[in-house]
PDB file of C-alpha atoms in Angstrom:
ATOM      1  CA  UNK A   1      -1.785   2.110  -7.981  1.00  0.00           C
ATOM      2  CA  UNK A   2       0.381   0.637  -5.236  1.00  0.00           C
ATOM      3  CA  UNK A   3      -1.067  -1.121  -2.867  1.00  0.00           C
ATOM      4  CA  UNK A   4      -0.063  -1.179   0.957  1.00  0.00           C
ATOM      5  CA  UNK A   5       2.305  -4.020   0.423  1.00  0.00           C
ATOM      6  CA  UNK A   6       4.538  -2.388  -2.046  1.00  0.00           C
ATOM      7  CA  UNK A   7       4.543   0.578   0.787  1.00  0.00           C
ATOM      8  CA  UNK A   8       5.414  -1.758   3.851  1.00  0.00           C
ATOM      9  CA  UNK A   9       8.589  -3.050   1.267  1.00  0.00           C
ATOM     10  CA  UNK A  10       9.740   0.365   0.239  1.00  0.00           C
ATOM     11  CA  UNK A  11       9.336   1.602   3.731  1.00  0.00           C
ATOM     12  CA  UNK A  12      11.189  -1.256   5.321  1.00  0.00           C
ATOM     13  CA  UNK A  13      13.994  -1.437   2.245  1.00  0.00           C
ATOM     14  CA  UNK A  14      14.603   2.711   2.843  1.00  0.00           C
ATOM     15  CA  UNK A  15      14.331   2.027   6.743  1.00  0.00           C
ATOM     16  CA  UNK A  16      17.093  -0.943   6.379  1.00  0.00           C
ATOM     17  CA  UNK A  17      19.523   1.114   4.083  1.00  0.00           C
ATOM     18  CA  UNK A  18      19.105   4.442   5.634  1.00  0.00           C
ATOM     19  CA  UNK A  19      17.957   5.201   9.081  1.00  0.00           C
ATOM     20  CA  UNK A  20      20.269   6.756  11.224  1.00  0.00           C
ATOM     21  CA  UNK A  21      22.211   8.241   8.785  1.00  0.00           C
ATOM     22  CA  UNK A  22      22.338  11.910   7.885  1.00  0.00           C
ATOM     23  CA  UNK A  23      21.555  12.263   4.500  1.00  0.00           C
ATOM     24  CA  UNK A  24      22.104  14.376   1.306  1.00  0.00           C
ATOM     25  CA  UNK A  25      18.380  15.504   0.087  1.00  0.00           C
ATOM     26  CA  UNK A  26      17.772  17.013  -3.073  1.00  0.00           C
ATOM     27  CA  UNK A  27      15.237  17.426  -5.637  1.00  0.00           C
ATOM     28  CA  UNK A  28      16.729  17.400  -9.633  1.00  0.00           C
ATOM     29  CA  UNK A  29      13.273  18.118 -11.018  1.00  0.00           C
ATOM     30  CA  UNK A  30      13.176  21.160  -8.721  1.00  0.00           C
ATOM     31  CA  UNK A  31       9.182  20.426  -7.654  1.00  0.00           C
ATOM     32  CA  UNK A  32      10.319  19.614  -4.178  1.00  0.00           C
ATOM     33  CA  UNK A  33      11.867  22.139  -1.283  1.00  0.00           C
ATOM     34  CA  UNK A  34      15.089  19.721   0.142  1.00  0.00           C
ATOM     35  CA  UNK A  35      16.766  22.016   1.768  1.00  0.00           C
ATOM     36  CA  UNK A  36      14.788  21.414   5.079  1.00  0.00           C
ATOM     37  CA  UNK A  37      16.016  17.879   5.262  1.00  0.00           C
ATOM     38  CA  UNK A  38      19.450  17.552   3.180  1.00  0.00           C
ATOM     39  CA  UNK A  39      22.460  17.181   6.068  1.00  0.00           C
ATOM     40  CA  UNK A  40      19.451  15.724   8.683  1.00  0.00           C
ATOM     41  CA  UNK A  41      19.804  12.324  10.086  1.00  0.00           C
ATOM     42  CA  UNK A  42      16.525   9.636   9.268  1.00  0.00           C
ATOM     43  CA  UNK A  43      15.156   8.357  11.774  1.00  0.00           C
ATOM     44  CA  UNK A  44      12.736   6.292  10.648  1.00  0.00           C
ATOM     45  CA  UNK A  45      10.170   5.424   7.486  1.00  0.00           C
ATOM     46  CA  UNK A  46       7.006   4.044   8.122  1.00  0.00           C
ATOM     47  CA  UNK A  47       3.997   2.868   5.764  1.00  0.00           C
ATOM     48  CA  UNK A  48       0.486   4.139   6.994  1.00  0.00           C
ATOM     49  CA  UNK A  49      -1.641   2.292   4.307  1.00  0.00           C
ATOM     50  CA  UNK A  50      -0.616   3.680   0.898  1.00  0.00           C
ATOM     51  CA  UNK A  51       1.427   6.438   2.246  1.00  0.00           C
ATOM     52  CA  UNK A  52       5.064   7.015   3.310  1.00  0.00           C
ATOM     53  CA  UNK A  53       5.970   9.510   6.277  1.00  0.00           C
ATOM     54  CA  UNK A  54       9.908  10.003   6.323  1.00  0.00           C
ATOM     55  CA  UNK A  55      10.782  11.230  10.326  1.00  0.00           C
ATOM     56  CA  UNK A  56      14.078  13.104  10.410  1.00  0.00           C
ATOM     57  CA  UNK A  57      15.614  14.988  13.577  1.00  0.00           C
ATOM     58  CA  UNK A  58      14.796  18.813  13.502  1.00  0.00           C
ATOM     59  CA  UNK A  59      12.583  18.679  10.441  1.00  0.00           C
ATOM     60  CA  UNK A  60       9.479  17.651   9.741  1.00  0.00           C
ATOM     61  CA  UNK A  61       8.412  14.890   8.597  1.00  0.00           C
ATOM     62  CA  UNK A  62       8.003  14.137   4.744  1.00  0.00           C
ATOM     63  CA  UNK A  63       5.132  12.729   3.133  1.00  0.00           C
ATOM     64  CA  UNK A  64       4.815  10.600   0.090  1.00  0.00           C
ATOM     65  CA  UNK A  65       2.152   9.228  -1.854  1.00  0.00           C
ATOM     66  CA  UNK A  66       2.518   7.634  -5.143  1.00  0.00           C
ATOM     67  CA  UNK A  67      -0.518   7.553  -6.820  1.00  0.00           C
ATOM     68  CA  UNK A  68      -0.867   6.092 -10.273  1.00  0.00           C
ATOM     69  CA  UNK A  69       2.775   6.445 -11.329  1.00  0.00           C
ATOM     70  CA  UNK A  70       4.806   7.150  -8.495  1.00  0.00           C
ATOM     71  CA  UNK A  71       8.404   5.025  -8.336  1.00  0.00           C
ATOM     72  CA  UNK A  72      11.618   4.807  -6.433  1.00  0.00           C
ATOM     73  CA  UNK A  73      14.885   3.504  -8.376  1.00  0.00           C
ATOM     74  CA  UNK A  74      17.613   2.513  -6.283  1.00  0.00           C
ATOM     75  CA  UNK A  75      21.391   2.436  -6.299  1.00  0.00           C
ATOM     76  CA  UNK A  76      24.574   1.483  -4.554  1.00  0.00           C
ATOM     77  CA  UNK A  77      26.575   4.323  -7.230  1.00  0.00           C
ATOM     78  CA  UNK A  78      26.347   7.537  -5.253  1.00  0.00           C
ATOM     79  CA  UNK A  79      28.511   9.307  -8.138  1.00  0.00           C
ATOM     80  CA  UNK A  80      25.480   8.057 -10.679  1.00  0.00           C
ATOM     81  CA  UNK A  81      23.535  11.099 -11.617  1.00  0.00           C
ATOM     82  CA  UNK A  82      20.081  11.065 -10.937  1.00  0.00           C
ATOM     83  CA  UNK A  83      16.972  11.125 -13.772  1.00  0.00           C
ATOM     84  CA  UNK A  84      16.342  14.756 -14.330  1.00  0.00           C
ATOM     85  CA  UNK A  85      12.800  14.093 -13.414  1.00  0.00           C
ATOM     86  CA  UNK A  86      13.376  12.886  -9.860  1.00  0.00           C
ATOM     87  CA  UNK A  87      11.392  14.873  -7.461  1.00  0.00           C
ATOM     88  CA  UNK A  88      13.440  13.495  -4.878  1.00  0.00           C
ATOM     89  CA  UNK A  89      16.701  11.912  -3.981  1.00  0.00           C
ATOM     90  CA  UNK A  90      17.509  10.313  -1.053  1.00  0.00           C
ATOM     91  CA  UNK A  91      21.454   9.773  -0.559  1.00  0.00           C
ATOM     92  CA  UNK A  92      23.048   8.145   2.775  1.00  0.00           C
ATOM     93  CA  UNK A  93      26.454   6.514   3.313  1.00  0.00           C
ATOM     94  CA  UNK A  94      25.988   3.434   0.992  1.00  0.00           C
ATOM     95  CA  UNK A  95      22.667   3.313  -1.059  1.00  0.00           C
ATOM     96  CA  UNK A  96      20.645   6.362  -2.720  1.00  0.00           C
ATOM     97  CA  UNK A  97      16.539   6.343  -3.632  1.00  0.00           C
ATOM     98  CA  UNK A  98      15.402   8.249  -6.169  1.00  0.00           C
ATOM     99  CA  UNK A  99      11.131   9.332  -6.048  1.00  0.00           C
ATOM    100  CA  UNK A 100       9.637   9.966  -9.545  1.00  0.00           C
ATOM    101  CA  UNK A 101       6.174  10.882 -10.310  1.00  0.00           C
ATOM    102  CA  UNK A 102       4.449  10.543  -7.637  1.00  0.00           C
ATOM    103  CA  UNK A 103       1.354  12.501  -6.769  1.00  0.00           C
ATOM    104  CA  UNK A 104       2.380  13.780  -3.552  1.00  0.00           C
ATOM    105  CA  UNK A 105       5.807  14.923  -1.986  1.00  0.00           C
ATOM    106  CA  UNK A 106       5.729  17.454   0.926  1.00  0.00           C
ATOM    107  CA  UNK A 107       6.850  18.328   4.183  1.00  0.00           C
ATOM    108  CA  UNK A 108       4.455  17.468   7.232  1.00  0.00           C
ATOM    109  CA  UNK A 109       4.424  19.400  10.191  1.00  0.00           C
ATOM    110  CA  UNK A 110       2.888  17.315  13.036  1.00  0.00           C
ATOM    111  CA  UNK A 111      -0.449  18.912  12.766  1.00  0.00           C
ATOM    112  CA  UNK A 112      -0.751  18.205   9.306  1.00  0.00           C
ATOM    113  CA  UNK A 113       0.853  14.566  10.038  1.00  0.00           C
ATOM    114  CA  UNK A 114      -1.715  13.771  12.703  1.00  0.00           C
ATOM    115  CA  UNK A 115      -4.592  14.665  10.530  1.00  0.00           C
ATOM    116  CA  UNK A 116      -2.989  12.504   7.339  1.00  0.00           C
ATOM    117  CA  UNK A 117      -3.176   9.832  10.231  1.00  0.00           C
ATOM    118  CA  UNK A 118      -6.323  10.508  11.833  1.00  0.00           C
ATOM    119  CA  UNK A 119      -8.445  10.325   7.957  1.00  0.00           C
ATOM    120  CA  UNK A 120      -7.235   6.627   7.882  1.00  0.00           C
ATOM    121  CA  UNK A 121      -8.765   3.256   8.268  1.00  0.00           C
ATOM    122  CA  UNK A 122      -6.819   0.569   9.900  1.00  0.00           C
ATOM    123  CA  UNK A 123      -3.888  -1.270   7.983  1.00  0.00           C
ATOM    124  CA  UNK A 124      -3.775  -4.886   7.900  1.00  0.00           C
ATOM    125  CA  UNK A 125       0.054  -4.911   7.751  1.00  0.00           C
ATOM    126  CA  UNK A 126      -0.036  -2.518  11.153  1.00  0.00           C
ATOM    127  CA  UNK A 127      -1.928  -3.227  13.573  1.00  0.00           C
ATOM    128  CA  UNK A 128      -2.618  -7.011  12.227  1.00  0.00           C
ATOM    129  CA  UNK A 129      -4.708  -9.663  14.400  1.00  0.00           C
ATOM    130  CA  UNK A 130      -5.195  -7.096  17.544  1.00  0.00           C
ATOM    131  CA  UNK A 131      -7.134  -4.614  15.023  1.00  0.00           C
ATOM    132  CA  UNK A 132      -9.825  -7.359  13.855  1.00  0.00           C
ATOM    133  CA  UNK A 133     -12.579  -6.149  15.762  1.00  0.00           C
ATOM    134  CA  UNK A 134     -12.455  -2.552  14.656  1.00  0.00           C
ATOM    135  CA  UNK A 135     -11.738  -3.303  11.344  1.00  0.00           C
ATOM    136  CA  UNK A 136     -14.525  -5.825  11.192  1.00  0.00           C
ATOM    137  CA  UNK A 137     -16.908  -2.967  12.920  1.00  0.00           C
ATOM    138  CA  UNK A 138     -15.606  -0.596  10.523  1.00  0.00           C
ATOM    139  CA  UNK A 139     -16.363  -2.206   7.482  1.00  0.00           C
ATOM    140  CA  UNK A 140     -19.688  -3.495   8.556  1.00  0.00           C
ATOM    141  CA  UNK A 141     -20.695  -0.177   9.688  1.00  0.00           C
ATOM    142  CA  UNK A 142     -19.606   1.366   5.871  1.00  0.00           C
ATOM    143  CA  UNK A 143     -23.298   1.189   4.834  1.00  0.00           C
ATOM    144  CA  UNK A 144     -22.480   0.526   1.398  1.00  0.00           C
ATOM    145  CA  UNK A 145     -21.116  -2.181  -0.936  1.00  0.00           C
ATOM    146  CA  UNK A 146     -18.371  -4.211   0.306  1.00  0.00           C
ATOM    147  CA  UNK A 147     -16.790  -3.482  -3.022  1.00  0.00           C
ATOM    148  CA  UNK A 148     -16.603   0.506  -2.506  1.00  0.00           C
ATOM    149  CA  UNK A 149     -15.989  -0.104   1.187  1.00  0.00           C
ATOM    150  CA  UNK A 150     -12.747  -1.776   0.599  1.00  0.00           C
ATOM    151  CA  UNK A 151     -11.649   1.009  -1.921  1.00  0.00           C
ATOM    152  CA  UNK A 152     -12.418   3.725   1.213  1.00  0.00           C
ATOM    153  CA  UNK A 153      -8.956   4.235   2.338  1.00  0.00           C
ATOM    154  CA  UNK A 154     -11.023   5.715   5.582  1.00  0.00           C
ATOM    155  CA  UNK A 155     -12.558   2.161   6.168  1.00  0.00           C
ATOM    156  CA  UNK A 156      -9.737  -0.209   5.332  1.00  0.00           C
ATOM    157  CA  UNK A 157      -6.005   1.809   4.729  1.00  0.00           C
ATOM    158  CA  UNK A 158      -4.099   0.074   2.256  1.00  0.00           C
ATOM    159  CA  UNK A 159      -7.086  -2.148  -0.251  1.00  0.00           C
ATOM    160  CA  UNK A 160      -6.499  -1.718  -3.981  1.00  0.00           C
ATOM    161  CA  UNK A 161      -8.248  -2.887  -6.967  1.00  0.00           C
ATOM    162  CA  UNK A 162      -5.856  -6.134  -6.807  1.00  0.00           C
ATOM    163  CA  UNK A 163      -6.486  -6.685  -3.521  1.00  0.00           C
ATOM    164  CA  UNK A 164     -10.165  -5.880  -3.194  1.00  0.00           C
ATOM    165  CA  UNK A 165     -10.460  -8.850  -6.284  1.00  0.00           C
ATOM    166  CA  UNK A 166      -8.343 -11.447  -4.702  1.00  0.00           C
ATOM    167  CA  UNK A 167      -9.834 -11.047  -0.656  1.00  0.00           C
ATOM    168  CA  UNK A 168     -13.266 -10.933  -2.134  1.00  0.00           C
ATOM    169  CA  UNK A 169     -12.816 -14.446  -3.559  1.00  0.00           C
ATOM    170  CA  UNK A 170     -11.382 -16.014  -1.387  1.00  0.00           C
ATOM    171  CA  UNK A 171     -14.067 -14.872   1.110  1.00  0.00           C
ATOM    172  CA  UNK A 172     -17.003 -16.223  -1.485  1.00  0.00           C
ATOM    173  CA  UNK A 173     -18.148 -12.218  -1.602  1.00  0.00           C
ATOM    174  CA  UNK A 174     -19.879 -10.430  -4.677  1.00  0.00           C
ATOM    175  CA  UNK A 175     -18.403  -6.865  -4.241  1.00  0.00           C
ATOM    176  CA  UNK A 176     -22.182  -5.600  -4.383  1.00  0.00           C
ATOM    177  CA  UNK A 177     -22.729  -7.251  -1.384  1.00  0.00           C
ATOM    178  CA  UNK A 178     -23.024  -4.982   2.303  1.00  0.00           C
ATOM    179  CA  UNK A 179     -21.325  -7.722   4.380  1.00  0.00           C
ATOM    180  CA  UNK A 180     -21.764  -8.295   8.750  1.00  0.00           C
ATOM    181  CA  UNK A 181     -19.228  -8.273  11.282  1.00  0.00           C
ATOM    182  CA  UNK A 182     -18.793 -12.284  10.829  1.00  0.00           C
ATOM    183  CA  UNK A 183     -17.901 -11.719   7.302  1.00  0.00           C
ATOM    184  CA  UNK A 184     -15.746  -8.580   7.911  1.00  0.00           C
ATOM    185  CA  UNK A 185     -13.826 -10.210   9.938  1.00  0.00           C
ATOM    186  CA  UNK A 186     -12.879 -13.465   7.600  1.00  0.00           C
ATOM    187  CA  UNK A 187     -11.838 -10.792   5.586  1.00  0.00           C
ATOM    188  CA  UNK A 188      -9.179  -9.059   7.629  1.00  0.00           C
ATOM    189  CA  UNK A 189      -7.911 -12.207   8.915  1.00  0.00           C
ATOM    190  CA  UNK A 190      -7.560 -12.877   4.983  1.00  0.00           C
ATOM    191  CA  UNK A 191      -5.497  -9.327   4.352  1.00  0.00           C
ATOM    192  CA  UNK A 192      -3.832  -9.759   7.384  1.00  0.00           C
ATOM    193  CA  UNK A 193      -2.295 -13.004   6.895  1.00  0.00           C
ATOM    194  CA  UNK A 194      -1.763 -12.436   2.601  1.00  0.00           C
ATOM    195  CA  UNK A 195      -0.391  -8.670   2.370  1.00  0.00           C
ATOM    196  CA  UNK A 196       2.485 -10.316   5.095  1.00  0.00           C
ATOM    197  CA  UNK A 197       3.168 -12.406   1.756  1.00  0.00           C
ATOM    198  CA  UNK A 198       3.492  -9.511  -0.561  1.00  0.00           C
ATOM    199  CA  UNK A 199       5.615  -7.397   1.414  1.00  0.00           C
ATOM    200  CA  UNK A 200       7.779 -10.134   0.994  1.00  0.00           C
ATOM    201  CA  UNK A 201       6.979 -11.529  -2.061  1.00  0.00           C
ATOM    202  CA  UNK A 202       6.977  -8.022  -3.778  1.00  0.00           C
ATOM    203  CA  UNK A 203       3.674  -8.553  -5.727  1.00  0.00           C
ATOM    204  CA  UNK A 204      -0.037  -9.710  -4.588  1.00  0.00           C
ATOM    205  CA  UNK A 205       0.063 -13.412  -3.179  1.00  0.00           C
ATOM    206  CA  UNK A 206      -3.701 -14.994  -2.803  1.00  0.00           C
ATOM    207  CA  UNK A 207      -2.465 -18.341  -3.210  1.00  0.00           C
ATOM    208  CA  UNK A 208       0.769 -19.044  -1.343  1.00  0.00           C
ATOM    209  CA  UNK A 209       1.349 -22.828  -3.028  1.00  0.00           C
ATOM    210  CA  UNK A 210       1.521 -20.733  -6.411  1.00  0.00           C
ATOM    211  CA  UNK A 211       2.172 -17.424  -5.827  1.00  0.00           C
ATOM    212  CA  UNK A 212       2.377 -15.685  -9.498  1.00  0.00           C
ATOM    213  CA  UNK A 213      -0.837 -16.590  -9.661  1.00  0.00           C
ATOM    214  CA  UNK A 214      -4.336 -14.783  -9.126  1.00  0.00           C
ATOM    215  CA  UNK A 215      -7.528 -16.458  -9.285  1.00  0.00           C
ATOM    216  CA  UNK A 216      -9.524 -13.578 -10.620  1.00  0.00           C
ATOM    217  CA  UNK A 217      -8.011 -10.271 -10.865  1.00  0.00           C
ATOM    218  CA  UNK A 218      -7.554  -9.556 -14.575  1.00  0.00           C
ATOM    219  CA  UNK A 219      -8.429 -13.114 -15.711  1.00  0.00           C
ATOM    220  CA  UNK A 220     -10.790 -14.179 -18.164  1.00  0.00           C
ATOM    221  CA  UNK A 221     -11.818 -17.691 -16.382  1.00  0.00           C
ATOM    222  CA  UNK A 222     -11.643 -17.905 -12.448  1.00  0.00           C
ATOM    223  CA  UNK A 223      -8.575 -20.343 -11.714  1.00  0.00           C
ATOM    224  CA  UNK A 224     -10.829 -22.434  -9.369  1.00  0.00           C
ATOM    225  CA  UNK A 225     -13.715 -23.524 -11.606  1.00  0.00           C
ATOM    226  CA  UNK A 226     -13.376 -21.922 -15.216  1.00  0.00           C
ATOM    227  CA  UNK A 227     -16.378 -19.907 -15.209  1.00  0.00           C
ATOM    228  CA  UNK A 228     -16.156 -16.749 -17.219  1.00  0.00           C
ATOM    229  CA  UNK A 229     -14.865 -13.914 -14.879  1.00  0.00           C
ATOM    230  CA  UNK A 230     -17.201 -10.863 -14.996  1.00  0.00           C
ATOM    231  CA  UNK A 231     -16.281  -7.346 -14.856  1.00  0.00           C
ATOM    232  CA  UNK A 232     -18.307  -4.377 -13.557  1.00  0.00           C
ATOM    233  CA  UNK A 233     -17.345  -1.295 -12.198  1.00  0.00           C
ATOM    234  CA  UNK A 234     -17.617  -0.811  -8.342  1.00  0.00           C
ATOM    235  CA  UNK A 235     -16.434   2.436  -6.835  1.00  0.00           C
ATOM    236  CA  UNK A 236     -15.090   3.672 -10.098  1.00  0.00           C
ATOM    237  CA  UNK A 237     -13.118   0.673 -10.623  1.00  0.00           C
ATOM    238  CA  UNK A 238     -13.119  -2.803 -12.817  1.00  0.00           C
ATOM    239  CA  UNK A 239     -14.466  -5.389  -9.875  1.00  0.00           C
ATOM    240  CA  UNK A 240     -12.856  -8.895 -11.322  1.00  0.00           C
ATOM    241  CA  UNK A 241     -15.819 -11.349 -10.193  1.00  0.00           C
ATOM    242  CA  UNK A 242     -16.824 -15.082 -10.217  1.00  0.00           C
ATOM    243  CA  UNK A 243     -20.336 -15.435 -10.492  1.00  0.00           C
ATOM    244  CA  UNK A 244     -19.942 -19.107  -9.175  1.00  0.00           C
ATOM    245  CA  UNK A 245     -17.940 -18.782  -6.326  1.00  0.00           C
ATOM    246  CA  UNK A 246     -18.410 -15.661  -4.878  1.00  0.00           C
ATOM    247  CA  UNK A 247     -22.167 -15.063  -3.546  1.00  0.00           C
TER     248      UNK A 247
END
């Protein structure tokens, strides 16, 4: 599933390439009601952990989630037709974006937008070095495994599976673990300064000197020292763990 640095890019790609533009809005795959938005101008697209909320004037807003398989191709070919299966298509003056298969696409009125809001955690790449202490408190307060805690986009908005693996090590943390404020916070200052790097980078970056690299997600020997990497599953998901380095 995406994580909240493949939102923050999309968001601030679309945001770049369309905003302030009135745009053409359809939906080819016929799942999705346009006609509220095509001929309105975007204002703005902003990433709220793993979701998308599109603001245009005199509509609501739109909100997007892409869940396990949810893309967005884009093209500077206008006249291109789009995949039948686009559930929606986003067309402006230069560039288009095309949504397919994600899990949710709908129109927000505000009450509905401020509740969305309201259910998450805070997001690293938002509110960044001024949120530490709440997101510290936050995750302390969880009362469970630092593992599922992570996972609870109400905690935390934003953590994946990728993520979760990668902060965990580099913070010396078994995912079984309930963790303190002290330790909370060493791991938003982690998230906040490495999901800057993806949104850039386009992918997870743990490591900055090599960043292709992980040094446990998915891997059969922990990059650092070797040791067999163990998998369990923490909050319905594979936890990637090194029983050596992480406590």
């Amino acid at each position: 599933m995406p994580e909240a640095h493949s939102l923050h890019r999309h968001a601030r790609d679309q945001r770049e390439a369309l905003a302030g533009q009135v745009l053409a809005v359809s939906s080819p795959q016929g799942r999705f009601d346009a006609a509220p938005f095509d001929g309105h101008r975007l204002d703005d697209v902003q990433a709220y952990g793993k979701h998308l909320l599109y603001s245009f004037d005199e509509a609501p807003d739109v909100h997007v989630h892409l869940g396990l398989k949810g893309i967005y191709l884009r093209t500077a070919d206008l006249a291109l037709p789009p995949r039948g299966g686009t559930r929606m298509r986003l067309a402006g003056e230069r560039e288009a974006f095309s949504l397919i298969a994600p899990s949710r696409c709908e129109a927000l009125v505000p009450q509905a937008r401020d509740a969305l809001l309201a259910s998450l955690g805070p997001d690293p790449l938002r509110v960044g070095e001024a949120g530490r202490e709440d997101a510290a408190r936050r995750l302390a307060a969880a009362g469970t495994a630092v593992g599922a805690a992570l996972l609870d986009q109400s905690v935390w908005a934003g953590i994946g599976n990728a993520w979760r693996a990668e902060l965990l090590f580099l913070a010396g943390l078994d995912p079984a673990r309930r963790v303190g404020e002290e330790e909370a916070g060493l791991l938003w200052d982690l998230a906040v300064e490495l999901l800057r790097l993806g949104v850039d980078a386009g992918q997870v970056v743990s490591d900055p000197t090599a960043p292709d690299e992980r040094w446990v997600y998915k891997r059969d020997t922990c990059r650092r020292c070797g040791t067999t990497v163990q998998t369990r599953t923490v909050a319905g998901r594979t936890a990637y763990v090194c029983p050596r380095d992480q406590r």
